[in-house]
Coordinates of N, CA and C and ligand atoms in Angstrom, one line a residue:
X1 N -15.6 -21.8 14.8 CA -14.6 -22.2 15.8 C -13.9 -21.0 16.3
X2 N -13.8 -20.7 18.0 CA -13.0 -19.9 18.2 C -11.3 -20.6 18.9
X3 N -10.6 -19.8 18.8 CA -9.1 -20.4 19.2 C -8.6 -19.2 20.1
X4 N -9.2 -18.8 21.3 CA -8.3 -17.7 21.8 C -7.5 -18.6 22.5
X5 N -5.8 -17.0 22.5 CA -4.9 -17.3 22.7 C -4.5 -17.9 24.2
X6 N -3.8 -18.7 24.6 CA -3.6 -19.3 26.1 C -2.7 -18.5 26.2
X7 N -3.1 -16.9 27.1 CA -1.8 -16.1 27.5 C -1.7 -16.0 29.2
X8 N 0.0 -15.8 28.8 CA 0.6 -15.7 30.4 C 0.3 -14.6 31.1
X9 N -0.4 -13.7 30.7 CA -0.9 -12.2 31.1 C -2.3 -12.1 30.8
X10 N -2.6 -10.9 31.5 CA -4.4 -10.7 30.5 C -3.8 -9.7 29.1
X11 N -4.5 -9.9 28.7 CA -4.4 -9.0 27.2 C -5.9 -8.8 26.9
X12 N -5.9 -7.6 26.3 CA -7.3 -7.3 26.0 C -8.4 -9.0 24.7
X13 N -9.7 -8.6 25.5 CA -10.2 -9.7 24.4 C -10.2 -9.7 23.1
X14 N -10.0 -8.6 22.2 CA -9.8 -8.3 20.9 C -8.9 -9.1 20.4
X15 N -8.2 -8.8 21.2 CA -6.2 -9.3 20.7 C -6.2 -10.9 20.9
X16 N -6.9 -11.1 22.0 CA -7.2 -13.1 22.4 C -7.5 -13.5 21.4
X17 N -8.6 -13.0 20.8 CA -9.7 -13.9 19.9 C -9.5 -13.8 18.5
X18 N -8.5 -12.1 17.9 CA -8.1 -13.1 16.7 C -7.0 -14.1 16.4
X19 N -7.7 -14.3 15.4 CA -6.7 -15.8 14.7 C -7.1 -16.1 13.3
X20 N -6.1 -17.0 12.7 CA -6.0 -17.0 11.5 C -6.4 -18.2 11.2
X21 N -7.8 -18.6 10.7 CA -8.2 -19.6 10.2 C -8.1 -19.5 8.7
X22 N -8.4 -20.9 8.7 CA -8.5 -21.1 7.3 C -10.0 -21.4 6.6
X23 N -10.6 -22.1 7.7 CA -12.3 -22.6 7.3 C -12.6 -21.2 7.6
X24 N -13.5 -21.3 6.2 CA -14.4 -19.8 6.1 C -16.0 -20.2 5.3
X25 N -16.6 -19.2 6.1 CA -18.3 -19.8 4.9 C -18.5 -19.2 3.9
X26 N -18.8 -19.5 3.0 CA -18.1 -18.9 1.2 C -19.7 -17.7 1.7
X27 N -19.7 -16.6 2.4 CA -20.5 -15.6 2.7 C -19.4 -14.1 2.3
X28 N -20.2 -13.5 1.4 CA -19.8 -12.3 1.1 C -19.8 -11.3 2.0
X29 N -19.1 -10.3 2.5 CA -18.8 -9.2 2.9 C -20.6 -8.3 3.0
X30 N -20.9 -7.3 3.5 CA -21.9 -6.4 3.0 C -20.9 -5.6 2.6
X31 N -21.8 -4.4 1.9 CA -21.0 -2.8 2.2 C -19.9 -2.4 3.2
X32 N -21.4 -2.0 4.2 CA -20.7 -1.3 5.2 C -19.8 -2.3 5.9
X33 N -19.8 -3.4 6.2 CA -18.6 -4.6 6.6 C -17.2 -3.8 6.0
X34 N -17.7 -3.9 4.9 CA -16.2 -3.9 4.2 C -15.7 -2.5 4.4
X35 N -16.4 -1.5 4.5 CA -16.1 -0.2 5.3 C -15.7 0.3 6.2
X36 N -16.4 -0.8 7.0 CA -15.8 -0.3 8.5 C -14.4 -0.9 8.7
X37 N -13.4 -2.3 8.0 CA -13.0 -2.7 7.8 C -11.5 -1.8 7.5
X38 N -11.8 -0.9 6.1 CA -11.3 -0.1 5.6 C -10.9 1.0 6.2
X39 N -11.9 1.8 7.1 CA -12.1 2.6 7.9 C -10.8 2.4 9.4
X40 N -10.9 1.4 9.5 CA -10.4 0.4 10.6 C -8.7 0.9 10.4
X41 N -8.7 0.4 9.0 CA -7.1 0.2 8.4 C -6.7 2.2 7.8
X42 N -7.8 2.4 8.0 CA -7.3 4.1 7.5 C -7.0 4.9 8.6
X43 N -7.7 4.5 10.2 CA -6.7 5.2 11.2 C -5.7 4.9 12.0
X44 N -5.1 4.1 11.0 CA -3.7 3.5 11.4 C -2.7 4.8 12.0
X45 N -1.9 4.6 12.5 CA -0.5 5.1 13.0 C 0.3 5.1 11.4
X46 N 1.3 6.5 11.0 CA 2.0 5.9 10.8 C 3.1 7.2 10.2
X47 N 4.3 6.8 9.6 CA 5.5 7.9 10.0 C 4.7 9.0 8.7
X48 N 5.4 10.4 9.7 CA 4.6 11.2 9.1 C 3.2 11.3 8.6
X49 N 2.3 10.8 9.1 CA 1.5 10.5 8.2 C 0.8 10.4 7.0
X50 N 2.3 9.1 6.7 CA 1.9 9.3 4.9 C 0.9 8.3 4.9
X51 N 0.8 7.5 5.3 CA -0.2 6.8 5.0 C 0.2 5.5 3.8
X52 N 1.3 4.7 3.8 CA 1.7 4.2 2.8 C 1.1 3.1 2.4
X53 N 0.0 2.7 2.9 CA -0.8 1.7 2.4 C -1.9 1.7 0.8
X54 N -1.9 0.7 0.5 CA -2.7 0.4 -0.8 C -3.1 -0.8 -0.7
X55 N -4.7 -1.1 -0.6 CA -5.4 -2.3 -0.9 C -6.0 -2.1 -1.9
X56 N -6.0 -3.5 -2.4 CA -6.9 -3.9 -3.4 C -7.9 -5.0 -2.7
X57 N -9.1 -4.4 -3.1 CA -10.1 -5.6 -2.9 C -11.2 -6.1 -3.6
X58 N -11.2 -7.5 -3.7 CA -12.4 -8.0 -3.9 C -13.4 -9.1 -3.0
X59 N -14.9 -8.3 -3.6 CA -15.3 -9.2 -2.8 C -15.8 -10.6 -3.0
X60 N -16.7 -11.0 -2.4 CA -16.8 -12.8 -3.2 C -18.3 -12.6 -4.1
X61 N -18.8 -11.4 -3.7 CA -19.9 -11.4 -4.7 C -19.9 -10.3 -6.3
X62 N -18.6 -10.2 -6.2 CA -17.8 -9.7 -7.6 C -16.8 -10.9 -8.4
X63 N -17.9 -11.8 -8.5 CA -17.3 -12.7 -9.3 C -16.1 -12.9 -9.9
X64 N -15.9 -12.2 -10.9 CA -15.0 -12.4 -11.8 C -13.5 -11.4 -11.5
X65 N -13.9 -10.2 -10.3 CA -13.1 -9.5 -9.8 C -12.4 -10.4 -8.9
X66 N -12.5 -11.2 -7.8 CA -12.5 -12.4 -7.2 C -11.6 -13.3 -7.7
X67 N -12.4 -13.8 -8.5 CA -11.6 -14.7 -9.2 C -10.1 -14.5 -9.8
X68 N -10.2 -13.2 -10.1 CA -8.6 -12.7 -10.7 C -7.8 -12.3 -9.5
X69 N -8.4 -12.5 -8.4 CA -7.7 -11.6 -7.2 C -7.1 -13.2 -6.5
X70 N -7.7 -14.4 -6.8 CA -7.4 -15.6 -5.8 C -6.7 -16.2 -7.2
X71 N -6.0 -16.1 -7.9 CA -5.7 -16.5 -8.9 C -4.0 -15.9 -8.7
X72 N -4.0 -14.7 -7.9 CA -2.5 -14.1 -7.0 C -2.5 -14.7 -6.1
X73 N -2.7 -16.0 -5.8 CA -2.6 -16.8 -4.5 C -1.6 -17.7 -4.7
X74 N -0.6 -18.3 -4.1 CA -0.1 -19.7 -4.4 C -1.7 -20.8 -3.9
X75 N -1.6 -21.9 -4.3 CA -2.4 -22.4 -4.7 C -3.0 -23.0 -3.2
X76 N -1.8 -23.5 -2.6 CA -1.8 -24.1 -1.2 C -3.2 -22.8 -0.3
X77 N -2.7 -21.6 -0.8 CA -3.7 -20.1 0.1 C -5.0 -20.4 -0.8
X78 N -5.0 -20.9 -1.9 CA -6.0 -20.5 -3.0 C -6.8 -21.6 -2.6
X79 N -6.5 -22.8 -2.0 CA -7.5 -23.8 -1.6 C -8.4 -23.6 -0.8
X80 N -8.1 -23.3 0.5 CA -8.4 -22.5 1.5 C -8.9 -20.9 1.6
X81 N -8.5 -20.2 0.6 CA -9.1 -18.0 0.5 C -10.0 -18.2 -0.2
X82 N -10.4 -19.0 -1.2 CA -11.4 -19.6 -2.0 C -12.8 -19.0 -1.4
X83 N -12.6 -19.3 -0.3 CA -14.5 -19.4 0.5 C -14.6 -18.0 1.3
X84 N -13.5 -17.3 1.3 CA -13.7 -15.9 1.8 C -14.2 -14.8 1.7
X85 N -15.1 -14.3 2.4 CA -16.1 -13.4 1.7 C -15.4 -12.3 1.4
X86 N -14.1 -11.9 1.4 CA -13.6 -10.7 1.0 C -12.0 -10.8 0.7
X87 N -11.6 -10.5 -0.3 CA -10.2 -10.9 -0.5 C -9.2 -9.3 -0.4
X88 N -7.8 -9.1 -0.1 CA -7.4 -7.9 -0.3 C -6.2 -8.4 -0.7
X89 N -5.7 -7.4 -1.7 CA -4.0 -7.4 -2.1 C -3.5 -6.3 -1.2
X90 N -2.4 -6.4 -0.1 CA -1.9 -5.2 0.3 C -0.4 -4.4 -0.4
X91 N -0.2 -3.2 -0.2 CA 1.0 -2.9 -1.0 C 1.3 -1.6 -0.5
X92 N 2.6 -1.9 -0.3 CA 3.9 -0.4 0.4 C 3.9 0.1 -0.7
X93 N 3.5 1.7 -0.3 CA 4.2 2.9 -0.7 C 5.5 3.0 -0.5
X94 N 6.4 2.5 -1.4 CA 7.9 2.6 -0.7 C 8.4 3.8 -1.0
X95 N 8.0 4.9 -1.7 CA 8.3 6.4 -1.7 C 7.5 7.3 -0.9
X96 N 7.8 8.4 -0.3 CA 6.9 9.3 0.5 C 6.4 10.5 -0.8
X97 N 5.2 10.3 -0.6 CA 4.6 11.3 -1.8 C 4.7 12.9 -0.9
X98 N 5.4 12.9 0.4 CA 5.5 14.6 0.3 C 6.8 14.7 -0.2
X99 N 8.1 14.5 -0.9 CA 9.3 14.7 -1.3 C 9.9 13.6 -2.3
X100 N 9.2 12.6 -2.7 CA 9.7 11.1 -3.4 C 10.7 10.8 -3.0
X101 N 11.7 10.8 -1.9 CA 12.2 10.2 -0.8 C 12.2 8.2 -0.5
X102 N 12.7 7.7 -0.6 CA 12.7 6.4 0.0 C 11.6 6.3 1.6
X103 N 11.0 5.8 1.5 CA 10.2 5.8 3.3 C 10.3 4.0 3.2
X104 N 11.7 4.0 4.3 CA 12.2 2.8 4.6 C 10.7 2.2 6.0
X105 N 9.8 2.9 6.6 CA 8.8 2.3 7.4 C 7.6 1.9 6.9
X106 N 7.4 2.3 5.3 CA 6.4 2.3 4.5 C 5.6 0.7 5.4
X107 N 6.8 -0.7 4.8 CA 6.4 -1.9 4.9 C 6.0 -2.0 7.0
X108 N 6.8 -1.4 7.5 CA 6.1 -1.5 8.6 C 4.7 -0.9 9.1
X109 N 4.2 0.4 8.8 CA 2.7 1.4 8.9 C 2.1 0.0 7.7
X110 N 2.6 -0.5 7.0 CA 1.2 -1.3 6.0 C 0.6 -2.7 7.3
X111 N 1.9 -2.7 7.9 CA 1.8 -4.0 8.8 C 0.7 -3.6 9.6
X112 N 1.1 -2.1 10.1 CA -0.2 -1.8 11.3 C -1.5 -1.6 10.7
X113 N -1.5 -1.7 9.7 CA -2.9 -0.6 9.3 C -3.6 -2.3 9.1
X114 N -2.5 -3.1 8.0 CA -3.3 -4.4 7.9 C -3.6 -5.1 9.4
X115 N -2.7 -5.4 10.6 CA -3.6 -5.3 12.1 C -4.4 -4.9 12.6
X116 N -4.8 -3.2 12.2 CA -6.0 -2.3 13.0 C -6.9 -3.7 12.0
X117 N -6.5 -3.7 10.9 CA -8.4 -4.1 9.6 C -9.0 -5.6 10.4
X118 N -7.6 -6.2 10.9 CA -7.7 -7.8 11.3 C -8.2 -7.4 12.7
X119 N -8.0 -6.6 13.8 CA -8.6 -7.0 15.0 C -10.0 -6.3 14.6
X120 N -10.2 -5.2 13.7 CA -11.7 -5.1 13.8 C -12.2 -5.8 13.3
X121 N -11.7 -6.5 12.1 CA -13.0 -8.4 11.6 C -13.3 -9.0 13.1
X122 N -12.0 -9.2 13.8 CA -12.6 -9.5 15.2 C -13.8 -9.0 16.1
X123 N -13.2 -7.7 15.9 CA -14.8 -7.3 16.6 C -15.6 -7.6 15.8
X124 N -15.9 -8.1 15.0 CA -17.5 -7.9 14.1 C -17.7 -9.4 13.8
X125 N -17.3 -10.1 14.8 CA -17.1 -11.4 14.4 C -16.5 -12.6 13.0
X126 N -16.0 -11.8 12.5 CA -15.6 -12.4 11.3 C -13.7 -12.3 11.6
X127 N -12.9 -12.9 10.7 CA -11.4 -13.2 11.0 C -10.7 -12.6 9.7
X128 N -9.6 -12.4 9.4 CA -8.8 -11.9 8.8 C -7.8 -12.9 8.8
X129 N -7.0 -13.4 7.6 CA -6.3 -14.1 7.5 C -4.9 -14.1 6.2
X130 N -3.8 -13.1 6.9 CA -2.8 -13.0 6.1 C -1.9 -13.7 5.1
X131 N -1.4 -13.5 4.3 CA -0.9 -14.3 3.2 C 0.5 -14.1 2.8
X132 N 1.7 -14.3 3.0 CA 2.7 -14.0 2.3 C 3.2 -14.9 0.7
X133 N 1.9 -16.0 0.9 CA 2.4 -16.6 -0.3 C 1.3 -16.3 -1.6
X134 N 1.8 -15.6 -2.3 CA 1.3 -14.6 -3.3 C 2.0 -15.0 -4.5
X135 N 1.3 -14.9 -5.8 CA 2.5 -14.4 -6.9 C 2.7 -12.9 -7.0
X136 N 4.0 -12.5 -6.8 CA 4.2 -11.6 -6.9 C 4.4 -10.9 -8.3
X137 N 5.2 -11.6 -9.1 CA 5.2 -11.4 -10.2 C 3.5 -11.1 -11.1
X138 N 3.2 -12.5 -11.0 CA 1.3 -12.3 -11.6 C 0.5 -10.9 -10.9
X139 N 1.1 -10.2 -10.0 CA 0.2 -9.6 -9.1 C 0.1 -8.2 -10.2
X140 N 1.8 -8.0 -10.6 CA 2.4 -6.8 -11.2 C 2.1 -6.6 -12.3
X141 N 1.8 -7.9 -12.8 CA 1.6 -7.9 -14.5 C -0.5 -7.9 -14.5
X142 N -0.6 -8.4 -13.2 CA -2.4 -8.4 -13.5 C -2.8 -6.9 -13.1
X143 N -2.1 -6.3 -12.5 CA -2.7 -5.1 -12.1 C -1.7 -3.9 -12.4
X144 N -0.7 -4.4 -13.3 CA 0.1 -3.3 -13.7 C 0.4 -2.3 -12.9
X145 N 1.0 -3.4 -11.6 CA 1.5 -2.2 -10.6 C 2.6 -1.2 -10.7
X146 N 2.5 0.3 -10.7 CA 3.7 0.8 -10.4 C 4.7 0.4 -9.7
X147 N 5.9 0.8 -9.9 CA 7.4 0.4 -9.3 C 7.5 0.5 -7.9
X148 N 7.1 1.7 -7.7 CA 7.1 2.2 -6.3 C 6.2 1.6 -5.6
X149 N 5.5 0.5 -5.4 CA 4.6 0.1 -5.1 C 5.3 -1.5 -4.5
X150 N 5.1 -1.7 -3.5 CA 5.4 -3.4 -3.8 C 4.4 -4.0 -2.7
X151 N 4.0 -5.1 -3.5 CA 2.8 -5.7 -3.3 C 3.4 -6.9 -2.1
X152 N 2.9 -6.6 -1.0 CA 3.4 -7.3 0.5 C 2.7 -8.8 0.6
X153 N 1.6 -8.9 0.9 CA 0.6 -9.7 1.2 C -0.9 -9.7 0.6
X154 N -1.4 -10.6 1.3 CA -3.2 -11.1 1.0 C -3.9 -11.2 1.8
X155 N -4.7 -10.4 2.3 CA -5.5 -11.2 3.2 C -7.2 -11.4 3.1
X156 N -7.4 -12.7 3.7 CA -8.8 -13.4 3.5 C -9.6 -13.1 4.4
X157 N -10.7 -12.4 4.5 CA -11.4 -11.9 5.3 C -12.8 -12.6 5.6
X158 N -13.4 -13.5 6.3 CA -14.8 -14.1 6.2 C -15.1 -14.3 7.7
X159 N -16.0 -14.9 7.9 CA -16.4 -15.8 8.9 C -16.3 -17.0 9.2
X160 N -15.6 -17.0 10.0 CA -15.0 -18.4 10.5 C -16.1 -20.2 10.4
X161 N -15.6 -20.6 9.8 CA -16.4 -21.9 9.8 C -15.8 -23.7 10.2
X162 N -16.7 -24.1 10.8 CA -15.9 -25.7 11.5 C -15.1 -26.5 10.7
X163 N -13.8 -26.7 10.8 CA -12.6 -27.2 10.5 C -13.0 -28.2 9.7
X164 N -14.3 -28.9 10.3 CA -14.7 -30.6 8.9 C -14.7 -29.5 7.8
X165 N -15.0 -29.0 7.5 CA -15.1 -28.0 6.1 C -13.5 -28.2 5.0
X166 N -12.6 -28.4 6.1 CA -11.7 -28.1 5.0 C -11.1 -29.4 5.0
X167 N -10.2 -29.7 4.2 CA -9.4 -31.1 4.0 C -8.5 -32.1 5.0
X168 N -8.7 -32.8 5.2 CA -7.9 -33.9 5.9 C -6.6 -33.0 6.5
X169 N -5.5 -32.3 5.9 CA -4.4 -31.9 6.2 C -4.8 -30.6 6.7
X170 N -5.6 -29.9 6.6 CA -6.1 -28.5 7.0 C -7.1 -28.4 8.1
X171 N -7.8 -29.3 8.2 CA -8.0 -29.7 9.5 C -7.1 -30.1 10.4
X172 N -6.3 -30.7 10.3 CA -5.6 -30.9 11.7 C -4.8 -29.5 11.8
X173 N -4.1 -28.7 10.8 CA -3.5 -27.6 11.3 C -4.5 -26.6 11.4
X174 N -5.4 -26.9 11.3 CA -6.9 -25.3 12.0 C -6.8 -25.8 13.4
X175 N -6.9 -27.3 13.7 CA -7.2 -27.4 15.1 C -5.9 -28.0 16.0
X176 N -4.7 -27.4 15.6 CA -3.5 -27.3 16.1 C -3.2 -26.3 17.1
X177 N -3.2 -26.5 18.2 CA -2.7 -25.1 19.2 C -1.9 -24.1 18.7
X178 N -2.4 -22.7 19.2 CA -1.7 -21.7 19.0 C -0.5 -21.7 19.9
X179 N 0.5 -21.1 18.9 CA 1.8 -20.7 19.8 C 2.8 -19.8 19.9
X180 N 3.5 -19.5 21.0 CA 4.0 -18.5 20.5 C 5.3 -18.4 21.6
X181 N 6.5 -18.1 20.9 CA 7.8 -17.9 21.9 C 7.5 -17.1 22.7
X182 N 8.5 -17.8 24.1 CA 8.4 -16.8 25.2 C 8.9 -15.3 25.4
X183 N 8.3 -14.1 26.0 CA 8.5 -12.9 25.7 C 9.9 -12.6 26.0
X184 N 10.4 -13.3 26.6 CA 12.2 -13.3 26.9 C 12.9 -14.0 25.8
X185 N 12.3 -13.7 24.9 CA 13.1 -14.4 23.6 C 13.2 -13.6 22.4
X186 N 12.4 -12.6 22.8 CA 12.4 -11.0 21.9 C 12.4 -9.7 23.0
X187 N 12.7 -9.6 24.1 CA 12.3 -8.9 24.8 C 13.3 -8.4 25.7
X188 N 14.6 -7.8 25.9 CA 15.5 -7.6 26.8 C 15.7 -6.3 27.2
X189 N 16.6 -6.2 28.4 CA 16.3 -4.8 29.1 C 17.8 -4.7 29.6
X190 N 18.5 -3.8 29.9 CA 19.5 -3.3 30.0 C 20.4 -3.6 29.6
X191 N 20.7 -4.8 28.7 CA 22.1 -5.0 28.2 C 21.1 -5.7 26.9
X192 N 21.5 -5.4 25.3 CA 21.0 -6.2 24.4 C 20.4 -7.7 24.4
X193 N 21.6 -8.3 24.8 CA 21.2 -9.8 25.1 C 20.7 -10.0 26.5
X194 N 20.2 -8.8 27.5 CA 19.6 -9.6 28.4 C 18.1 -9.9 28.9
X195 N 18.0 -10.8 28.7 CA 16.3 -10.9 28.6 C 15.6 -10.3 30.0
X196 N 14.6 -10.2 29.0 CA 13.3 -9.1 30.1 C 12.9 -10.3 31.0
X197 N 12.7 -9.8 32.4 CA 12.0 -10.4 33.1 C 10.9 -9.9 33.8
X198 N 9.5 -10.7 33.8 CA 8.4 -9.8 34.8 C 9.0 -10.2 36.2
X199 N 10.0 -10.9 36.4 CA 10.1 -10.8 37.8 C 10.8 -9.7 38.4
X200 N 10.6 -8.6 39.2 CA 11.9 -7.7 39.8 C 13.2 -7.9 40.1
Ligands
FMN301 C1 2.7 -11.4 6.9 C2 2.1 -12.7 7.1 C3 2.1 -13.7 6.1 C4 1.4 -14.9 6.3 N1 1.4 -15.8 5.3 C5 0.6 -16.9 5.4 C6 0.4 -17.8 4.3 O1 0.9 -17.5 3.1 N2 -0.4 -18.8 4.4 C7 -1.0 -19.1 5.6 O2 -1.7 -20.1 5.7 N3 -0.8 -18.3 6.7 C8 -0.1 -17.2 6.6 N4 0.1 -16.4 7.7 C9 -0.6 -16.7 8.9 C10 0.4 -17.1 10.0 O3 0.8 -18.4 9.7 C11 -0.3 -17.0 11.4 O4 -0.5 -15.6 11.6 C12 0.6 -17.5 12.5 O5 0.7 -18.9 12.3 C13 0.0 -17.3 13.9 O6 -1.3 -17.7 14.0 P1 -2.5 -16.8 14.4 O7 -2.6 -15.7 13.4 O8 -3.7 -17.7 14.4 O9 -2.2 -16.3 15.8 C14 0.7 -15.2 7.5 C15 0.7 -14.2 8.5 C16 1.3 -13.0 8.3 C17 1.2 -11.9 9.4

């Protein structure tokens, strides 16, 4: 199923067409998939270029690696990440490794890098699908994360599959319109509170 976005402007078709499904065909990643993917999220933007990102991943044809990785799911994500051909844990560098410094933008550059990885599943036809509901704690203790590390999100990476696929309640929110507040409701221009307008 595709869901591109109903926008009030053109926007490039990259940016339309992803989206975060939940039906996925329990199809594994290749290699190079999961490379170009990586590759994707490594020429991120980001301050200084530290580069504060750290994935973990597995794929669906690493069994048992997999399985400990959707097991950091809350269960509700774990019903649904289940069939994803590629799973990732992502996680901020929250110190800058040129001075061990605080790098308060760490969590923002992980946001961009995890975007570049999600519009290129787009291009290659497959979807990316973020997670903030994680155990955090299980995450720290299964993979003995360092301190300076904090483990952000999840994302499920596969090929999109038809909504009968998934359960009574997850079907109707797969095939629930996309939405999104109007740009004048984040968006203002010469006084804080005054909203942007495209009109002159
Ligand atoms: C940081 C982040 C955390 C999210 N957490 C979850 C989640 O735990 N479970 C879920 O089903 N979707 C999650 N989502 C997906 C959002 O619900 C989705 O991006 C939003 O509804 C907009 O839909 P779209 O991505 O299809 O445009 C998350 C997305 C982001 C970026």
């Amino acid at each position: 199923m595709e869901k591109p976005a109903p926008t009030l402007a053109p926007i490039h078709s990259l940016i339309q067409h992803r989206w975060s499904p939940r039906a996925f065909k329990p199809i594994a990643l290749t290699a190079p998939q999961t490379h170009t993917l990586l590759e994707a999220a490594r020429w991120s933007a980001s301050c200084f270029n530290e580069q504060p990102w750290r994935f973990l991943i597995a794929n669906r044809d690493q069994s048992d690696a997999f399985d400990t990785m959707l097991q950091c799911l809350v269960p509700v994500n774990r019903a649904w990440a289940q069939n994803a051909g590629l799973l990732l844990l992502a996680f901020a560098h929250t110190r800058f490794q040129r001075n061990d410094k605080p790098n308060r933008h760490a969590h923002h550059d992980l946001g961009l890098a995890a975007g570049q990885l999600a519009l290129q599943a787009t291009a290659m036809g497959l979807q990316a699908h973020m997670m903030a509901g994680i155990d955090i704690e299980h995450i720290k203790a299964t993979y003995q994360v360092p301190d300076d590390f904090d483990p952000l999100s999840a994302i499920a990476v596969g090929t999109p599959d038809d909504p009968a696929s998934l359960s009574a309640d997850l079907a109707e929110r797969e095939r629930a319109p996309r939405e999104r507040r109007e740009i004048n409701s984040f968006c203002f221009s010469g006084d804080f509170d005054k909203p942007w307008s495209s009109k002159p």
